[in-house]
Amino acid sequence: MAKPIVVLTRRWPEAAERRLGELFDVRCNERDEPMGAEELREALQRADAVCPTISDALPAEVLDVPGRRARILANFGVGFNHIDIEAARRIGLVVTNTPDVLTDCTADVAMMLVLMVARRAGEGERQLRRGEWCGWAPTYLLGRKVSGKTLGLVGFGRIGRAVARRARLGFGMQVLFFDPSPAPEEVVQELGARRCATLEELLAAADFVSLHCPGGAANRHLIDARRLDLLRPDAYLINTARGDVVDQQALYHALVSGRLAGAGFDVYEDEPRVPEALCALENVVLLPHLGSATVETRTAMGFQVAENLEAFFSGREPRDRVV
Ligand code: DGY
């Protein structure tokens, strides 16, 4: 029997592509650039499965293509705000994602941003590379201490909890969190974490606020000018979640007006575009969406997509089914 045709919209780590190739008739996007709407429509028409990533926009107009052959979108990534989930549900297109395997690496990047922005690591590295470092001095590039401070987590799901664990056990930080969903009591106890009744309460109390909620319409500009105003002037904002959670313009104004000490960002509203105004500020650390970018994690994500597809094509329920 012919193997199902599977289109990868981007190149994956070699081991993951090899694994997928053992199971399916794989067609890779050799250009390894984001596919346009027309190419994505064609992929849905010629393949049994399409494996998109965050760099593919999949609104209803793309998903609902006439003569669609694909029955599953096996997303390479945990976040799926680039896919119109309601449209997929309506037309009976199964969507899966890759939770769990990227939790540790994304949490590591959140802590890296906390440390980099507070200890002015980006700023220092830029000065050194420009040949501007004149040597050690008692007042040179003084940052802020991280250990023992208060970390506020917006979202206490898998990644939020992994950040909490690092912050509490590695840096002796107090952990606050805000999440409308219930949190596992044993984790809350183990980390001595405190639930805040409102987002506003958390914003006003934390030295570092780290975002770990989903993106998409429900949380668009959750952190807007009004909420940025609630942060303490010596606080830092960290975003490894999704760019649209923060109003970038309001963030810029908060940073230049001294309303906020600094920010560490891995995700942006209109990736890969990052406003020049933000790039010109010294008190921000800007990473190019590196959360899950390790060989181990990206390979594991590919294997997880393969498992989801294998289950789907053998008539079983894929483990990570979203719709
Ligand atoms: C994810 O998995 O959601 C990462 O942000 C990459 O898309």
GROMACS .gro file of C-alpha atoms and ligand atoms in nm:
model
  330
    1MET     CA    1   0.000   0.000   0.000
    2ALA     CA    2   0.127   0.348  -0.085
    3LYS     CA    3   0.259   0.546   0.210
    4PRO     CA    4   0.064   0.861   0.303
    5ILE     CA    5   0.211   1.177   0.151
    6VAL     CA    6   0.334   1.417   0.419
    7VAL     CA    7   0.445   1.774   0.341
    8LEU     CA    8   0.694   1.947   0.573
    9THR     CA    9   0.664   2.322   0.534
   10ARG     CA   10   1.019   2.372   0.670
   11ARG     CA   11   1.334   2.157   0.705
   12TRP     CA   12   1.366   1.961   1.031
   13PRO     CA   13   1.674   1.822   1.209
   14GLU     CA   14   1.812   1.532   1.008
   15ALA     CA   15   1.722   1.251   1.249
   16ALA     CA   16   1.361   1.367   1.264
   17GLU     CA   17   1.328   1.391   0.885
   18ARG     CA   18   1.484   1.045   0.857
   19ARG     CA   19   1.232   0.899   1.104
   20LEU     CA   20   0.942   1.056   0.919
   21GLY     CA   21   1.083   0.925   0.590
   22GLU     CA   22   1.079   0.567   0.728
   23LEU     CA   23   0.706   0.597   0.788
   24PHE     CA   24   0.574   0.822   0.514
   25ASP     CA   25   0.629   0.957   0.165
   26VAL     CA   26   0.782   1.286   0.280
   27ARG     CA   27   0.799   1.601   0.065
   28CYS     CA   28   1.024   1.871   0.209
   29ASN     CA   29   1.020   2.240   0.131
   30GLU     CA   30   1.378   2.248   0.001
   31ARG     CA   31   1.386   2.631   0.001
   32ASP     CA   32   1.326   2.621   0.378
   33GLU     CA   33   1.153   2.958   0.365
   34PRO     CA   34   0.800   3.023   0.490
   35MET     CA   35   0.542   2.899   0.241
   36GLY     CA   36   0.290   3.151   0.106
   37ALA     CA   37  -0.088   3.105   0.117
   38GLU     CA   38  -0.098   2.959  -0.234
   39GLU     CA   39   0.174   2.702  -0.162
   40LEU     CA   40   0.001   2.600   0.159
   41ARG     CA   41  -0.329   2.556  -0.025
   42GLU     CA   42  -0.154   2.337  -0.284
   43ALA     CA   43   0.008   2.133  -0.008
   44LEU     CA   44  -0.335   2.070   0.146
   45GLN     CA   45  -0.459   1.957  -0.196
   46ARG     CA   46  -0.176   1.716  -0.277
   47ALA     CA   47  -0.078   1.567   0.061
   48ASP     CA   48  -0.250   1.343   0.315
   49ALA     CA   49  -0.090   1.539   0.598
   50VAL     CA   50   0.075   1.880   0.627
   51CYS     CA   51   0.323   1.957   0.905
   52PRO     CA   52   0.332   2.334   0.954
   53THR     CA   53   0.526   2.547   1.200
   54ILE     CA   54   0.473   2.889   1.353
   55SER     CA   55   0.609   3.049   1.034
   56ASP     CA   56   0.298   2.937   0.839
   57ALA     CA   57  -0.020   3.142   0.858
   58LEU     CA   58  -0.320   2.909   0.826
   59PRO     CA   59  -0.642   3.113   0.835
   60ALA     CA   60  -0.980   2.976   0.722
   61GLU     CA   61  -0.923   3.094   0.360
   62VAL     CA   62  -0.618   2.869   0.336
   63LEU     CA   63  -0.756   2.569   0.526
   64ASP     CA   64  -1.087   2.558   0.347
   65VAL     CA   65  -0.934   2.501   0.003
   66PRO     CA   66  -1.153   2.322  -0.257
   67GLY     CA   67  -1.045   1.962  -0.325
   68ARG     CA   68  -0.853   1.934   0.003
   69ARG     CA   69  -0.685   1.595   0.038
   70ALA     CA   70  -0.511   1.648   0.374
   71ARG     CA   71  -0.703   1.525   0.675
   72ILE     CA   72  -0.452   1.626   0.942
   73LEU     CA   73  -0.227   1.921   1.027
   74ALA     CA   74   0.047   1.783   1.250
   75ASN     CA   75   0.200   2.103   1.384
   76PHE     CA   76   0.571   2.111   1.464
   77GLY     CA   77   0.544   2.320   1.783
   78VAL     CA   78   0.327   2.350   2.089
   79GLY     CA   79   0.166   2.688   2.010
   80PHE     CA   80  -0.102   2.682   1.740
   81ASN     CA   81  -0.220   3.043   1.724
   82HIS     CA   82  -0.107   3.053   1.358
   83ILE     CA   83  -0.383   2.800   1.276
   84ASP     CA   84  -0.753   2.893   1.268
   85ILE     CA   85  -0.861   2.616   1.503
   86GLU     CA   86  -1.233   2.691   1.471
   87ALA     CA   87  -1.210   2.665   1.092
   88ALA     CA   88  -1.020   2.334   1.124
   89ARG     CA   89  -1.289   2.201   1.357
   90ARG     CA   90  -1.565   2.316   1.122
   91ILE     CA   91  -1.418   2.141   0.817
   92GLY     CA   92  -1.316   1.827   1.006
   93LEU     CA   93  -0.941   1.877   0.979
   94VAL     CA   94  -0.754   1.716   1.270
   95VAL     CA   95  -0.482   1.930   1.433
   96THR     CA   96  -0.207   1.802   1.663
   97ASN     CA   97   0.083   1.979   1.838
   98THR     CA   98   0.401   1.890   2.029
   99PRO     CA   99   0.366   1.972   2.400
  100ASP     CA  100   0.602   1.855   2.680
  101VAL     CA  101   0.922   1.802   2.479
  102LEU     CA  102   0.999   2.173   2.457
  103THR     CA  103   0.907   2.266   2.814
  104ASP     CA  104   1.259   2.254   2.961
  105CYS     CA  105   1.434   2.438   2.680
  106THR     CA  106   1.172   2.715   2.669
  107ALA     CA  107   1.189   2.752   3.047
  108ASP     CA  108   1.569   2.774   3.020
  109VAL     CA  109   1.536   3.062   2.773
  110ALA     CA  110   1.294   3.246   3.004
  111MET     CA  111   1.549   3.221   3.286
  112MET     CA  112   1.826   3.321   3.047
  113LEU     CA  113   1.631   3.637   2.960
  114VAL     CA  114   1.572   3.714   3.329
  115LEU     CA  115   1.946   3.690   3.392
  116MET     CA  116   2.054   3.866   3.074
  117VAL     CA  117   1.831   4.168   3.118
  118ALA     CA  118   1.887   4.208   3.491
  119ARG     CA  119   2.264   4.164   3.467
  120ARG     CA  120   2.291   4.371   3.148
  121ALA     CA  121   2.457   4.086   2.960
  122GLY     CA  122   2.351   4.197   2.609
  123GLU     CA  123   2.461   4.551   2.673
  124GLY     CA  124   2.798   4.436   2.810
  125GLU     CA  125   2.859   4.199   2.523
  126ARG     CA  126   2.780   4.470   2.269
  127GLN     CA  127   3.024   4.709   2.439
  128LEU     CA  128   3.301   4.450   2.448
  129ARG     CA  129   3.260   4.358   2.080
  130ARG     CA  130   3.271   4.727   1.987
  131GLY     CA  131   3.602   4.756   2.173
  132GLU     CA  132   3.450   4.994   2.426
  133TRP     CA  133   3.532   4.796   2.741
  134CYS     CA  134   3.793   4.984   2.942
  135GLY     CA  135   3.830   4.723   3.216
  136TRP     CA  136   3.678   4.639   3.550
  137ALA     CA  137   3.547   4.928   3.758
  138PRO     CA  138   3.340   4.935   4.077
  139THR     CA  139   3.048   5.109   3.908
  140TYR     CA  140   3.071   4.963   3.558
  141LEU     CA  141   2.747   4.815   3.416
  142LEU     CA  142   2.578   4.753   3.748
  143GLY     CA  143   2.268   4.544   3.704
  144ARG     CA  144   2.015   4.405   3.946
  145LYS     CA  145   2.047   4.093   4.161
  146VAL     CA  146   1.818   3.808   4.055
  147SER     CA  147   1.855   3.561   4.344
  148GLY     CA  148   1.591   3.602   4.612
  149LYS     CA  149   1.368   3.834   4.407
  150THR     CA  150   1.000   3.783   4.325
  151LEU     CA  151   0.900   3.624   3.997
  152GLY     CA  152   0.543   3.663   3.873
  153LEU     CA  153   0.427   3.405   3.620
  154VAL     CA  154   0.135   3.486   3.393
  155GLY     CA  155   0.020   3.133   3.313
  156PHE     CA  156   0.108   2.833   3.529
  157GLY     CA  157   0.094   2.554   3.274
  158ARG     CA  158   0.382   2.323   3.185
  159ILE     CA  159   0.631   2.594   3.089
  160GLY     CA  160   0.528   2.836   3.364
  161ARG     CA  161   0.579   2.563   3.622
  162ALA     CA  162   0.918   2.466   3.477
  163VAL     CA  163   1.029   2.831   3.506
  164ALA     CA  164   0.895   2.839   3.863
  165ARG     CA  165   1.103   2.534   3.951
  166ARG     CA  166   1.421   2.687   3.811
  167ALA     CA  167   1.356   3.020   3.979
  168ARG     CA  168   1.271   2.871   4.318
  169LEU     CA  169   1.522   2.588   4.339
  170GLY     CA  170   1.806   2.750   4.146
  171PHE     CA  171   1.775   3.114   4.248
  172GLY     CA  172   1.574   3.108   4.571
  173MET     CA  173   1.309   3.334   4.418
  174GLN     CA  174   0.957   3.381   4.555
  175VAL     CA  175   0.708   3.262   4.296
  176LEU     CA  176   0.370   3.426   4.231
  177PHE     CA  177   0.141   3.310   3.957
  178PHE     CA  178  -0.183   3.405   3.789
  179ASP     CA  179  -0.378   3.146   3.594
  180PRO     CA  180  -0.754   3.113   3.561
  181SER     CA  181  -0.716   2.730   3.544
  182PRO     CA  182  -0.658   2.526   3.859
  183ALA     CA  183  -0.292   2.451   3.942
  184PRO     CA  184  -0.169   2.115   4.077
  185GLU     CA  185  -0.162   2.160   4.454
  186GLU     CA  186   0.155   1.948   4.502
  187VAL     CA  187   0.352   2.176   4.267
  188VAL     CA  188   0.221   2.489   4.439
  189GLN     CA  189   0.325   2.340   4.776
  190GLU     CA  190   0.664   2.213   4.657
  191LEU     CA  191   0.760   2.553   4.517
  192GLY     CA  192   0.594   2.757   4.790
  193ALA     CA  193   0.420   2.942   4.508
  194ARG     CA  194   0.139   3.190   4.575
  195ARG     CA  195  -0.162   3.227   4.347
  196CYS     CA  196  -0.266   3.586   4.279
  197ALA     CA  197  -0.640   3.649   4.255
  198THR     CA  198  -0.594   3.892   3.967
  199LEU     CA  199  -0.336   3.968   3.700
  200GLU     CA  200  -0.323   4.324   3.835
  201GLU     CA  201  -0.221   4.198   4.179
  202LEU     CA  202   0.066   3.998   4.026
  203LEU     CA  203   0.188   4.284   3.807
  204ALA     CA  204   0.209   4.520   4.103
  205ALA     CA  205   0.400   4.274   4.322
  206ALA     CA  206   0.668   4.113   4.101
  207ASP     CA  207   1.029   4.212   4.032
  208PHE     CA  208   1.017   4.001   3.716
  209VAL     CA  209   0.700   3.921   3.523
  210SER     CA  210   0.730   3.628   3.284
  211LEU     CA  211   0.455   3.546   3.033
  212HIS     CA  212   0.350   3.184   2.979
  213CYS     CA  213  -0.004   3.208   2.845
  214PRO     CA  214  -0.123   3.117   2.494
  215GLY     CA  215  -0.131   3.376   2.218
  216GLY     CA  216  -0.425   3.441   1.986
  217ALA     CA  217  -0.738   3.653   2.009
  218ALA     CA  218  -0.818   3.574   2.373
  219ASN     CA  219  -0.489   3.714   2.504
  220ARG     CA  220  -0.410   3.976   2.239
  221HIS     CA  221  -0.251   4.276   2.415
  222LEU     CA  222  -0.319   4.125   2.755
  223ILE     CA  223  -0.023   4.337   2.860
  224ASP     CA  224  -0.130   4.678   2.736
  225ALA     CA  225  -0.043   5.034   2.842
  226ARG     CA  226  -0.274   5.021   3.143
  227ARG     CA  227  -0.126   4.698   3.273
  228LEU     CA  228   0.232   4.804   3.198
  229ASP     CA  229   0.159   5.103   3.419
  230LEU     CA  230   0.090   4.869   3.709
  231LEU     CA  231   0.440   4.722   3.697
  232ARG     CA  232   0.692   4.863   3.937
  233PRO     CA  233   0.945   5.100   3.777
  234ASP     CA  234   1.226   4.861   3.878
  235ALA     CA  235   1.049   4.558   3.728
  236TYR     CA  236   1.140   4.359   3.417
  237LEU     CA  237   0.903   4.199   3.166
  238ILE     CA  238   0.996   3.866   3.002
  239ASN     CA  239   0.811   3.718   2.705
  240THR     CA  240   0.879   3.369   2.570
  241ALA     CA  241   0.509   3.302   2.500
  242ARG     CA  242   0.368   3.480   2.196
  243GLY     CA  243   0.436   3.829   2.065
  244ASP     CA  244   0.072   3.934   2.042
  245VAL     CA  245   0.028   3.902   2.420
  246VAL     CA  246   0.213   4.235   2.460
  247ASP     CA  247   0.129   4.568   2.298
  248GLN     CA  248   0.480   4.638   2.163
  249GLN     CA  249   0.421   5.009   2.116
  250ALA     CA  250   0.303   5.048   2.473
  251LEU     CA  251   0.605   4.845   2.583
  252TYR     CA  252   0.838   5.079   2.397
  253HIS     CA  253   0.683   5.384   2.565
  254ALA     CA  254   0.707   5.220   2.908
  255LEU     CA  255   1.075   5.145   2.848
  256VAL     CA  256   1.178   5.489   2.721
  257SER     CA  257   0.980   5.675   2.983
  258GLY     CA  258   1.147   5.480   3.264
  259ARG     CA  259   0.814   5.319   3.365
  260LEU     CA  260   0.988   4.982   3.336
  261ALA     CA  261   1.348   4.882   3.410
  262GLY     CA  262   1.385   4.649   3.114
  263ALA     CA  263   1.246   4.368   2.903
  264GLY     CA  264   1.365   4.035   2.770
  265PHE     CA  265   1.181   3.913   2.461
  266ASP     CA  266   1.201   3.598   2.247
  267VAL     CA  267   0.875   3.652   2.055
  268TYR     CA  268   0.725   3.948   1.867
  269GLU     CA  269   0.393   4.070   1.729
  270ASP     CA  270   0.494   4.049   1.363
  271GLU     CA  271   0.780   3.799   1.338
  272PRO     CA  272   1.042   3.821   1.201
  273ARG     CA  273   0.998   4.199   1.206
  274VAL     CA  274   1.117   4.366   1.525
  275PRO     CA  275   1.061   4.743   1.556
  276GLU     CA  276   1.383   4.939   1.506
  277ALA     CA  277   1.285   5.157   1.800
  278LEU     CA  278   1.302   4.853   2.031
  279CYS     CA  279   1.635   4.743   1.881
  280ALA     CA  280   1.782   5.083   1.963
  281LEU     CA  281   1.716   5.046   2.337
  282GLU     CA  282   1.993   4.918   2.564
  283ASN     CA  283   1.761   4.795   2.840
  284VAL     CA  284   1.604   4.521   2.629
  285VAL     CA  285   1.733   4.178   2.536
  286LEU     CA  286   1.592   4.061   2.204
  287LEU     CA  287   1.628   3.698   2.100
  288PRO     CA  288   1.509   3.555   1.766
  289HIS     CA  289   1.243   3.308   1.892
  290LEU     CA  290   1.493   3.057   2.031
  291GLY     CA  291   1.273   2.897   2.301
  292SER     CA  292   1.281   2.541   2.170
  293ALA     CA  293   1.592   2.579   1.954
  294THR     CA  294   1.815   2.293   2.065
  295VAL     CA  295   1.909   1.987   1.861
  296GLU     CA  296   1.760   1.763   2.128
  297THR     CA  297   1.428   1.942   2.149
  298ARG     CA  298   1.373   2.008   1.781
  299THR     CA  299   1.455   1.643   1.708
  300ALA     CA  300   1.213   1.530   1.980
  301MET     CA  301   0.946   1.759   1.835
  302GLY     CA  302   0.988   1.592   1.495
  303PHE     CA  303   0.962   1.245   1.650
  304GLN     CA  304   0.648   1.355   1.833
  305VAL     CA  305   0.490   1.474   1.507
  306ALA     CA  306   0.579   1.134   1.357
  307GLU     CA  307   0.405   0.956   1.648
  308ASN     CA  308   0.094   1.168   1.608
  309LEU     CA  309   0.082   1.094   1.236
  310GLU     CA  310   0.149   0.724   1.286
  311ALA     CA  311  -0.143   0.704   1.531
  312PHE     CA  312  -0.370   0.900   1.298
  313PHE     CA  313  -0.295   0.692   0.989
  314SER     CA  314  -0.336   0.365   1.178
  315GLY     CA  315  -0.681   0.471   1.299
  316ARG     CA  316  -0.581   0.553   1.658
  317GLU     CA  317  -0.637   0.880   1.842
  318PRO     CA  318  -0.320   1.097   1.814
  319ARG     CA  319  -0.185   1.168   2.163
  320ASP     CA  320  -0.158   1.543   2.109
  321ARG     CA  321  -0.484   1.612   1.933
  322VAL     CA  322  -0.595   1.975   1.961
  323VAL     CA  323  -0.913   1.937   1.750
  324DGY     C1  324   0.623   2.655   1.987
  324DGY     O1  325   0.641   2.533   1.985
  324DGY     O2  326   0.514   2.704   2.007
  324DGY     C2  327   0.742   2.741   1.963
  324DGY     O3  328   0.719   2.872   2.002
  324DGY     C3  329   0.777   2.734   1.818
  324DGY     O4  330   0.661   2.747   1.746
   0.00000   0.00000   0.00000
